[in-house]
Amino acid sequence: MVDLDAAIGYVVAHGDDVDRARLAWLRTSQAPPADVLDKAEIGQVSGGGWPAYWGADIPSVDATCFRLAELDDLGAINRPAARKALAWLGRSQRPDGMWEEDSSLAGIAPPWAQPGDDEAKLYLTTNAAFWLVVGGPDLGDNGDHAMRIARAAEAFRASLRSDGSWPSFLVAGWLGCALLYHLGWFYESAQIQVALADRVPEMSAADTAALFAALRRVGMSTEDWLLTAARRRLTETQRRDGGWESDDGDQFNVHTTLTAIRALR
């Protein structure tokens, strides 16, 4: 079984103030101190997005979605910074229903965010649309929010192969699955779940935690067979120190562990 007490202890021992505030919110819905929220929101550009560490001052779809995940774990998805970021995501959708990083980032963005790359475009589309789902519409929304999500889902759905696989990175699969599940396209979502379940036994801890957390955010039951398999994989990959290992270096191990805690709470 997963040792959640050990995971909590790992975050307390190795996390910073923002990490520990995320833990407190996830465990007890304790509101973070104002200075912690200010720290979590720092660096937002005037248009509403956040730049990536590799992208100078250009707002990034990928980086903005990552920051929204942190803010959601702080109970801050309805604060002005997150609402401004969600509005920027909405405005950044392309006429074909998809998202792509700014063309000025070509050549410096990593493969999963490279402008002009079809795999990156599909991943960014599922990621941005997923966060529009989680964030929800603003008061006075005239239907544009739902339209953006539907257009993105149609674009992802059109990319699916007959076996439920998708022509992009693994992460696009579970984000797209969550998107279709949220919209009630259960047949297509189930096809993707079958494809994902085949991959779970070999998934990294970080991918497993992110898959689990994404599908829980759209209301999938922990008793679902895919999430049962994901829970088993998290049990297998938890380290002796209570944490889970990131795919992006030790500095992100606490983030991966918090993602697992969110999924399993």
PDB file of C-alpha atoms in Angstrom:
ATOM      1  CA  MET A   1       0.000   0.000   0.000  1.00  0.00           C
ATOM      2  CA  VAL A   2       0.990   3.617  -0.495  1.00  0.00           C
ATOM      3  CA  ASP A   3       2.407   5.188   2.679  1.00  0.00           C
ATOM      4  CA  LEU A   4       0.796   8.633   2.661  1.00  0.00           C
ATOM      5  CA  ASP A   5       2.234   9.552   6.056  1.00  0.00           C
ATOM      6  CA  ALA A   6       5.727   8.985   4.673  1.00  0.00           C
ATOM      7  CA  ALA A   7       4.875  11.065   1.598  1.00  0.00           C
ATOM      8  CA  ILE A   8       3.654  13.918   3.794  1.00  0.00           C
ATOM      9  CA  GLY A   9       6.830  13.691   5.846  1.00  0.00           C
ATOM     10  CA  TYR A  10       8.928  13.866   2.680  1.00  0.00           C
ATOM     11  CA  VAL A  11       7.262  17.115   1.575  1.00  0.00           C
ATOM     12  CA  VAL A  12       7.612  18.654   5.035  1.00  0.00           C
ATOM     13  CA  ALA A  13      11.307  17.735   5.159  1.00  0.00           C
ATOM     14  CA  HIS A  14      12.279  18.664   1.610  1.00  0.00           C
ATOM     15  CA  GLY A  15       9.755  21.237   0.379  1.00  0.00           C
ATOM     16  CA  ASP A  16       9.833  25.020   0.495  1.00  0.00           C
ATOM     17  CA  ASP A  17       7.154  27.351   1.844  1.00  0.00           C
ATOM     18  CA  VAL A  18       5.005  27.028  -1.298  1.00  0.00           C
ATOM     19  CA  ASP A  19       5.294  23.233  -1.259  1.00  0.00           C
ATOM     20  CA  ARG A  20       4.267  23.005   2.370  1.00  0.00           C
ATOM     21  CA  ALA A  21       1.366  25.383   1.746  1.00  0.00           C
ATOM     22  CA  ARG A  22       0.230  23.149  -1.129  1.00  0.00           C
ATOM     23  CA  LEU A  23       0.390  20.184   1.230  1.00  0.00           C
ATOM     24  CA  ALA A  24      -1.677  21.991   3.863  1.00  0.00           C
ATOM     25  CA  TRP A  25      -4.337  22.898   1.289  1.00  0.00           C
ATOM     26  CA  LEU A  26      -4.492  19.376  -0.118  1.00  0.00           C
ATOM     27  CA  ARG A  27      -4.779  17.837   3.345  1.00  0.00           C
ATOM     28  CA  THR A  28      -7.050  20.252   5.206  1.00  0.00           C
ATOM     29  CA  SER A  29      -7.990  23.104   2.809  1.00  0.00           C
ATOM     30  CA  GLN A  30      -5.932  25.460   4.972  1.00  0.00           C
ATOM     31  CA  ALA A  31      -5.620  28.806   3.184  1.00  0.00           C
ATOM     32  CA  PRO A  32      -1.999  29.757   2.377  1.00  0.00           C
ATOM     33  CA  PRO A  33      -0.443  32.949   3.792  1.00  0.00           C
ATOM     34  CA  ALA A  34      -0.560  35.966   1.498  1.00  0.00           C
ATOM     35  CA  ASP A  35       3.205  36.025   0.993  1.00  0.00           C
ATOM     36  CA  VAL A  36       3.167  32.408  -0.178  1.00  0.00           C
ATOM     37  CA  LEU A  37       0.466  33.171  -2.731  1.00  0.00           C
ATOM     38  CA  ASP A  38       2.439  36.181  -3.935  1.00  0.00           C
ATOM     39  CA  LYS A  39       5.489  33.960  -4.376  1.00  0.00           C
ATOM     40  CA  ALA A  40       3.491  31.337  -6.290  1.00  0.00           C
ATOM     41  CA  GLU A  41       2.082  33.967  -8.647  1.00  0.00           C
ATOM     42  CA  ILE A  42       5.304  35.892  -9.282  1.00  0.00           C
ATOM     43  CA  GLY A  43       6.551  36.453 -12.824  1.00  0.00           C
ATOM     44  CA  GLN A  44       3.207  36.686 -14.591  1.00  0.00           C
ATOM     45  CA  VAL A  45       3.444  38.861 -17.704  1.00  0.00           C
ATOM     46  CA  SER A  46       0.979  41.642 -18.387  1.00  0.00           C
ATOM     47  CA  GLY A  47      -1.025  39.588 -20.881  1.00  0.00           C
ATOM     48  CA  GLY A  48      -1.822  36.929 -18.304  1.00  0.00           C
ATOM     49  CA  GLY A  49       0.461  33.964 -18.979  1.00  0.00           C
ATOM     50  CA  TRP A  50       3.752  32.944 -17.414  1.00  0.00           C
ATOM     51  CA  PRO A  51       6.996  32.548 -19.373  1.00  0.00           C
ATOM     52  CA  ALA A  52       8.986  29.322 -19.290  1.00  0.00           C
ATOM     53  CA  TYR A  53      12.529  29.326 -17.913  1.00  0.00           C
ATOM     54  CA  TRP A  54      13.721  28.778 -21.496  1.00  0.00           C
ATOM     55  CA  GLY A  55      11.523  31.473 -23.031  1.00  0.00           C
ATOM     56  CA  ALA A  56      12.666  34.863 -21.692  1.00  0.00           C
ATOM     57  CA  ASP A  57       9.578  37.091 -21.295  1.00  0.00           C
ATOM     58  CA  ILE A  58       7.344  35.333 -23.842  1.00  0.00           C
ATOM     59  CA  PRO A  59       4.291  33.758 -22.174  1.00  0.00           C
ATOM     60  CA  SER A  60       4.202  29.991 -22.620  1.00  0.00           C
ATOM     61  CA  VAL A  61       1.145  27.738 -22.808  1.00  0.00           C
ATOM     62  CA  ASP A  62       3.074  24.884 -21.198  1.00  0.00           C
ATOM     63  CA  ALA A  63       4.517  27.004 -18.378  1.00  0.00           C
ATOM     64  CA  THR A  64       1.165  28.672 -17.700  1.00  0.00           C
ATOM     65  CA  CYS A  65      -0.569  25.308 -17.347  1.00  0.00           C
ATOM     66  CA  PHE A  66       2.158  24.138 -14.951  1.00  0.00           C
ATOM     67  CA  ARG A  67       1.682  27.261 -12.836  1.00  0.00           C
ATOM     68  CA  LEU A  68      -2.102  26.808 -12.825  1.00  0.00           C
ATOM     69  CA  ALA A  69      -1.606  23.301 -11.423  1.00  0.00           C
ATOM     70  CA  GLU A  70       0.410  24.739  -8.534  1.00  0.00           C
ATOM     71  CA  LEU A  71      -2.155  27.462  -7.898  1.00  0.00           C
ATOM     72  CA  ASP A  72      -4.991  24.943  -7.932  1.00  0.00           C
ATOM     73  CA  ASP A  73      -3.127  22.987  -5.242  1.00  0.00           C
ATOM     74  CA  LEU A  74      -3.083  26.193  -3.193  1.00  0.00           C
ATOM     75  CA  GLY A  75      -6.816  26.792  -3.545  1.00  0.00           C
ATOM     76  CA  ALA A  76      -5.955  29.832  -5.671  1.00  0.00           C
ATOM     77  CA  ILE A  77      -7.594  28.970  -9.002  1.00  0.00           C
ATOM     78  CA  ASN A  78     -10.171  31.736  -8.490  1.00  0.00           C
ATOM     79  CA  ARG A  79      -7.700  34.459  -7.539  1.00  0.00           C
ATOM     80  CA  PRO A  80      -7.099  37.265 -10.077  1.00  0.00           C
ATOM     81  CA  ALA A  81      -3.744  35.896 -11.279  1.00  0.00           C
ATOM     82  CA  ALA A  82      -5.181  32.502 -12.219  1.00  0.00           C
ATOM     83  CA  ARG A  83      -8.298  34.041 -13.783  1.00  0.00           C
ATOM     84  CA  LYS A  84      -6.098  36.320 -15.872  1.00  0.00           C
ATOM     85  CA  ALA A  85      -4.008  33.335 -16.967  1.00  0.00           C
ATOM     86  CA  LEU A  86      -7.084  31.336 -17.936  1.00  0.00           C
ATOM     87  CA  ALA A  87      -8.385  34.278 -19.954  1.00  0.00           C
ATOM     88  CA  TRP A  88      -5.034  34.468 -21.746  1.00  0.00           C
ATOM     89  CA  LEU A  89      -5.216  30.757 -22.546  1.00  0.00           C
ATOM     90  CA  GLY A  90      -8.661  31.240 -24.011  1.00  0.00           C
ATOM     91  CA  ARG A  91      -7.541  34.120 -26.197  1.00  0.00           C
ATOM     92  CA  SER A  92      -4.516  32.119 -27.370  1.00  0.00           C
ATOM     93  CA  GLN A  93      -6.552  29.332 -28.969  1.00  0.00           C
ATOM     94  CA  ARG A  94      -6.004  29.092 -32.723  1.00  0.00           C
ATOM     95  CA  PRO A  95      -8.855  29.166 -35.259  1.00  0.00           C
ATOM     96  CA  ASP A  96      -8.522  25.386 -35.701  1.00  0.00           C
ATOM     97  CA  GLY A  97      -9.273  24.860 -32.004  1.00  0.00           C
ATOM     98  CA  MET A  98      -5.678  24.081 -31.067  1.00  0.00           C
ATOM     99  CA  TRP A  99      -2.878  25.762 -29.132  1.00  0.00           C
ATOM    100  CA  GLU A 100       0.731  26.349 -30.061  1.00  0.00           C
ATOM    101  CA  GLU A 101       3.603  28.221 -28.464  1.00  0.00           C
ATOM    102  CA  ASP A 102       4.563  31.613 -29.856  1.00  0.00           C
ATOM    103  CA  SER A 103       6.575  31.315 -33.081  1.00  0.00           C
ATOM    104  CA  SER A 104       9.382  33.338 -31.523  1.00  0.00           C
ATOM    105  CA  LEU A 105      10.117  30.322 -29.285  1.00  0.00           C
ATOM    106  CA  ALA A 106      10.978  28.093 -32.251  1.00  0.00           C
ATOM    107  CA  GLY A 107      14.418  26.614 -31.826  1.00  0.00           C
ATOM    108  CA  ILE A 108      14.646  27.258 -28.080  1.00  0.00           C
ATOM    109  CA  ALA A 109      11.517  25.485 -26.818  1.00  0.00           C
ATOM    110  CA  PRO A 110      11.831  21.816 -25.781  1.00  0.00           C
ATOM    111  CA  PRO A 111      10.336  19.134 -28.065  1.00  0.00           C
ATOM    112  CA  TRP A 112       6.999  19.035 -26.232  1.00  0.00           C
ATOM    113  CA  ALA A 113       6.482  22.774 -26.816  1.00  0.00           C
ATOM    114  CA  GLN A 114       8.209  23.338 -30.147  1.00  0.00           C
ATOM    115  CA  PRO A 115       6.198  25.648 -32.441  1.00  0.00           C
ATOM    116  CA  GLY A 116       5.372  24.010 -35.746  1.00  0.00           C
ATOM    117  CA  ASP A 117       5.545  20.472 -34.350  1.00  0.00           C
ATOM    118  CA  ASP A 118       2.275  18.520 -34.643  1.00  0.00           C
ATOM    119  CA  GLU A 119       2.941  16.356 -31.567  1.00  0.00           C
ATOM    120  CA  ALA A 120       3.647  19.438 -29.462  1.00  0.00           C
ATOM    121  CA  LYS A 121       0.545  21.164 -30.806  1.00  0.00           C
ATOM    122  CA  LEU A 122      -1.702  18.256 -29.794  1.00  0.00           C
ATOM    123  CA  TYR A 123      -0.155  18.065 -26.325  1.00  0.00           C
ATOM    124  CA  LEU A 124      -0.524  21.812 -25.739  1.00  0.00           C
ATOM    125  CA  THR A 125      -4.127  21.650 -26.956  1.00  0.00           C
ATOM    126  CA  THR A 126      -5.075  18.950 -24.464  1.00  0.00           C
ATOM    127  CA  ASN A 127      -3.200  20.735 -21.671  1.00  0.00           C
ATOM    128  CA  ALA A 128      -4.743  24.167 -22.256  1.00  0.00           C
ATOM    129  CA  ALA A 129      -8.254  22.769 -22.703  1.00  0.00           C
ATOM    130  CA  PHE A 130      -7.873  20.637 -19.571  1.00  0.00           C
ATOM    131  CA  TRP A 131      -7.086  23.725 -17.513  1.00  0.00           C
ATOM    132  CA  LEU A 132      -9.986  25.613 -19.004  1.00  0.00           C
ATOM    133  CA  VAL A 133     -12.146  22.722 -17.767  1.00  0.00           C
ATOM    134  CA  VAL A 134     -10.630  22.798 -14.277  1.00  0.00           C
ATOM    135  CA  GLY A 135     -10.753  26.599 -14.054  1.00  0.00           C
ATOM    136  CA  GLY A 136     -14.356  26.867 -15.214  1.00  0.00           C
ATOM    137  CA  PRO A 137     -15.998  29.915 -16.819  1.00  0.00           C
ATOM    138  CA  ASP A 138     -16.003  33.407 -15.401  1.00  0.00           C
ATOM    139  CA  LEU A 139     -19.196  35.126 -14.312  1.00  0.00           C
ATOM    140  CA  GLY A 140     -20.925  36.670 -17.297  1.00  0.00           C
ATOM    141  CA  ASP A 141     -19.362  34.208 -19.733  1.00  0.00           C
ATOM    142  CA  ASN A 142     -21.428  34.166 -22.919  1.00  0.00           C
ATOM    143  CA  GLY A 143     -20.615  30.610 -23.914  1.00  0.00           C
ATOM    144  CA  ASP A 144     -17.141  31.255 -25.339  1.00  0.00           C
ATOM    145  CA  HIS A 145     -15.553  29.165 -22.590  1.00  0.00           C
ATOM    146  CA  ALA A 146     -17.584  26.057 -23.405  1.00  0.00           C
ATOM    147  CA  MET A 147     -17.063  26.634 -27.126  1.00  0.00           C
ATOM    148  CA  ARG A 148     -13.278  26.729 -26.720  1.00  0.00           C
ATOM    149  CA  ILE A 149     -13.283  23.475 -24.769  1.00  0.00           C
ATOM    150  CA  ALA A 150     -15.565  21.784 -27.305  1.00  0.00           C
ATOM    151  CA  ARG A 151     -13.417  22.901 -30.252  1.00  0.00           C
ATOM    152  CA  ALA A 152     -10.271  21.609 -28.573  1.00  0.00           C
ATOM    153  CA  ALA A 153     -11.940  18.296 -27.767  1.00  0.00           C
ATOM    154  CA  GLU A 154     -13.082  17.910 -31.367  1.00  0.00           C
ATOM    155  CA  ALA A 155      -9.544  18.571 -32.590  1.00  0.00           C
ATOM    156  CA  PHE A 156      -8.154  15.937 -30.222  1.00  0.00           C
ATOM    157  CA  ARG A 157     -10.924  13.476 -31.002  1.00  0.00           C
ATOM    158  CA  ALA A 158     -10.248  13.823 -34.733  1.00  0.00           C
ATOM    159  CA  SER A 159      -6.624  12.816 -34.149  1.00  0.00           C
ATOM    160  CA  LEU A 160      -7.446   9.504 -32.462  1.00  0.00           C
ATOM    161  CA  ARG A 161      -6.555   6.298 -34.251  1.00  0.00           C
ATOM    162  CA  SER A 162      -8.938   3.336 -34.418  1.00  0.00           C
ATOM    163  CA  ASP A 163      -7.157   1.590 -31.522  1.00  0.00           C
ATOM    164  CA  GLY A 164      -7.560   4.585 -29.206  1.00  0.00           C
ATOM    165  CA  SER A 165      -3.955   5.767 -29.523  1.00  0.00           C
ATOM    166  CA  TRP A 166      -2.996   9.339 -30.349  1.00  0.00           C
ATOM    167  CA  PRO A 167      -0.177  10.884 -32.408  1.00  0.00           C
ATOM    168  CA  SER A 168       1.554  12.754 -29.606  1.00  0.00           C
ATOM    169  CA  PHE A 169       3.313  12.356 -26.276  1.00  0.00           C
ATOM    170  CA  LEU A 170       2.010  10.071 -23.529  1.00  0.00           C
ATOM    171  CA  VAL A 171       0.770  13.017 -21.463  1.00  0.00           C
ATOM    172  CA  ALA A 172      -1.541  14.107 -24.276  1.00  0.00           C
ATOM    173  CA  GLY A 173      -3.323  10.781 -23.888  1.00  0.00           C
ATOM    174  CA  TRP A 174      -4.411  11.197 -20.292  1.00  0.00           C
ATOM    175  CA  LEU A 175      -5.171  14.903 -20.678  1.00  0.00           C
ATOM    176  CA  GLY A 176      -7.255  14.182 -23.783  1.00  0.00           C
ATOM    177  CA  CYS A 177      -8.931  11.293 -21.974  1.00  0.00           C
ATOM    178  CA  ALA A 178      -9.845  13.616 -19.101  1.00  0.00           C
ATOM    179  CA  LEU A 179     -11.183  16.182 -21.547  1.00  0.00           C
ATOM    180  CA  LEU A 180     -13.432  13.695 -23.361  1.00  0.00           C
ATOM    181  CA  TYR A 181     -14.563  12.122 -20.084  1.00  0.00           C
ATOM    182  CA  HIS A 182     -15.575  15.551 -18.777  1.00  0.00           C
ATOM    183  CA  LEU A 183     -17.634  16.201 -21.922  1.00  0.00           C
ATOM    184  CA  GLY A 184     -19.377  12.822 -21.716  1.00  0.00           C
ATOM    185  CA  TRP A 185     -17.680  11.194 -24.709  1.00  0.00           C
ATOM    186  CA  PHE A 186     -17.277   8.004 -22.755  1.00  0.00           C
ATOM    187  CA  TYR A 187     -16.703   5.619 -25.660  1.00  0.00           C
ATOM    188  CA  GLU A 188     -13.673   7.530 -26.931  1.00  0.00           C
ATOM    189  CA  SER A 189     -12.466   8.094 -23.381  1.00  0.00           C
ATOM    190  CA  ALA A 190     -12.709   4.356 -22.666  1.00  0.00           C
ATOM    191  CA  GLN A 191     -10.670   3.568 -25.790  1.00  0.00           C
ATOM    192  CA  ILE A 192      -7.908   5.826 -24.532  1.00  0.00           C
ATOM    193  CA  GLN A 193      -8.123   4.298 -21.063  1.00  0.00           C
ATOM    194  CA  VAL A 194      -7.453   0.867 -22.566  1.00  0.00           C
ATOM    195  CA  ALA A 195      -4.383   2.212 -24.355  1.00  0.00           C
ATOM    196  CA  LEU A 196      -3.171   3.943 -21.188  1.00  0.00           C
ATOM    197  CA  ALA A 197      -3.736   0.860 -19.025  1.00  0.00           C
ATOM    198  CA  ASP A 198      -1.358  -1.086 -21.247  1.00  0.00           C
ATOM    199  CA  ARG A 199       1.317   1.521 -20.476  1.00  0.00           C
ATOM    200  CA  VAL A 200       0.783   1.888 -16.715  1.00  0.00           C
ATOM    201  CA  PRO A 201       2.993  -1.062 -15.623  1.00  0.00           C
ATOM    202  CA  GLU A 202       6.006   0.641 -17.222  1.00  0.00           C
ATOM    203  CA  MET A 203       5.108   4.270 -16.433  1.00  0.00           C
ATOM    204  CA  SER A 204       7.395   6.457 -14.370  1.00  0.00           C
ATOM    205  CA  ALA A 205       6.220   7.627 -10.970  1.00  0.00           C
ATOM    206  CA  ALA A 206       5.801  11.165 -12.293  1.00  0.00           C
ATOM    207  CA  ASP A 207       3.663  10.112 -15.252  1.00  0.00           C
ATOM    208  CA  THR A 208       1.532   7.837 -13.086  1.00  0.00           C
ATOM    209  CA  ALA A 209       0.892  10.556 -10.516  1.00  0.00           C
ATOM    210  CA  ALA A 210       0.044  13.112 -13.207  1.00  0.00           C
ATOM    211  CA  LEU A 211      -2.342  10.710 -14.966  1.00  0.00           C
ATOM    212  CA  PHE A 212      -4.075   9.846 -11.691  1.00  0.00           C
ATOM    213  CA  ALA A 213      -4.407  13.489 -10.597  1.00  0.00           C
ATOM    214  CA  ALA A 214      -5.740  14.646 -13.982  1.00  0.00           C
ATOM    215  CA  LEU A 215      -8.459  12.008 -14.138  1.00  0.00           C
ATOM    216  CA  ARG A 216      -9.446  12.619 -10.521  1.00  0.00           C
ATOM    217  CA  ARG A 217      -9.808  16.346 -11.269  1.00  0.00           C
ATOM    218  CA  VAL A 218     -12.571  15.554 -13.793  1.00  0.00           C
ATOM    219  CA  GLY A 219     -14.370  13.266 -11.375  1.00  0.00           C
ATOM    220  CA  MET A 220     -13.261   9.786 -12.382  1.00  0.00           C
ATOM    221  CA  SER A 221     -13.778   7.346  -9.507  1.00  0.00           C
ATOM    222  CA  THR A 222     -10.767   5.916  -7.701  1.00  0.00           C
ATOM    223  CA  GLU A 223     -12.469   2.544  -8.206  1.00  0.00           C
ATOM    224  CA  ASP A 224     -12.101   2.873 -11.983  1.00  0.00           C
ATOM    225  CA  TRP A 225      -9.892   0.066 -13.284  1.00  0.00           C
ATOM    226  CA  LEU A 226      -7.344   2.464 -14.814  1.00  0.00           C
ATOM    227  CA  LEU A 227      -6.964   4.378 -11.569  1.00  0.00           C
ATOM    228  CA  THR A 228      -6.756   1.115  -9.642  1.00  0.00           C
ATOM    229  CA  ALA A 229      -3.816   0.170 -11.845  1.00  0.00           C
ATOM    230  CA  ALA A 230      -2.291   3.633 -11.331  1.00  0.00           C
ATOM    231  CA  ARG A 231      -2.597   3.304  -7.558  1.00  0.00           C
ATOM    232  CA  ARG A 232      -0.813  -0.040  -7.734  1.00  0.00           C
ATOM    233  CA  ARG A 233       1.960   1.534  -9.813  1.00  0.00           C
ATOM    234  CA  LEU A 234       2.377   4.358  -7.281  1.00  0.00           C
ATOM    235  CA  THR A 235       2.707   1.730  -4.557  1.00  0.00           C
ATOM    236  CA  GLU A 236       5.492   0.096  -6.563  1.00  0.00           C
ATOM    237  CA  THR A 237       7.374   3.327  -7.245  1.00  0.00           C
ATOM    238  CA  GLN A 238       7.227   5.059  -3.853  1.00  0.00           C
ATOM    239  CA  ARG A 239      10.736   5.405  -2.466  1.00  0.00           C
ATOM    240  CA  ARG A 240      11.903   4.473   1.010  1.00  0.00           C
ATOM    241  CA  ASP A 241      12.041   8.153   1.973  1.00  0.00           C
ATOM    242  CA  GLY A 242       8.320   8.471   1.188  1.00  0.00           C
ATOM    243  CA  GLY A 243       8.667  10.497  -1.998  1.00  0.00           C
ATOM    244  CA  TRP A 244       8.240   9.802  -5.672  1.00  0.00           C
ATOM    245  CA  GLU A 245      10.879  10.547  -8.284  1.00  0.00           C
ATOM    246  CA  SER A 246      10.439  13.212 -10.955  1.00  0.00           C
ATOM    247  CA  ASP A 247      11.437  12.707 -14.574  1.00  0.00           C
ATOM    248  CA  ASP A 248      12.897  16.241 -14.609  1.00  0.00           C
ATOM    249  CA  GLY A 249      15.538  16.049 -11.904  1.00  0.00           C
ATOM    250  CA  ASP A 250      15.669  15.878  -8.126  1.00  0.00           C
ATOM    251  CA  GLN A 251      14.506  19.498  -7.772  1.00  0.00           C
ATOM    252  CA  PHE A 252      11.032  18.382  -8.908  1.00  0.00           C
ATOM    253  CA  ASN A 253      10.711  15.320  -6.654  1.00  0.00           C
ATOM    254  CA  VAL A 254       8.609  17.274  -4.140  1.00  0.00           C
ATOM    255  CA  HIS A 255       6.293  18.421  -6.938  1.00  0.00           C
ATOM    256  CA  THR A 256       5.841  14.816  -8.094  1.00  0.00           C
ATOM    257  CA  THR A 257       5.163  13.723  -4.521  1.00  0.00           C
ATOM    258  CA  LEU A 258       2.550  16.459  -4.085  1.00  0.00           C
ATOM    259  CA  THR A 259       0.900  15.374  -7.344  1.00  0.00           C
ATOM    260  CA  ALA A 260       0.703  11.813  -5.999  1.00  0.00           C
ATOM    261  CA  ILE A 261      -0.753  13.062  -2.706  1.00  0.00           C
ATOM    262  CA  ARG A 262      -3.395  15.051  -4.626  1.00  0.00           C
ATOM    263  CA  ALA A 263      -4.293  11.954  -6.628  1.00  0.00           C
ATOM    264  CA  LEU A 264      -4.508   9.673  -3.602  1.00  0.00           C
ATOM    265  CA  ARG A 265      -6.152  11.958  -1.051  1.00  0.00           C
TER     266      ARG A 265
END
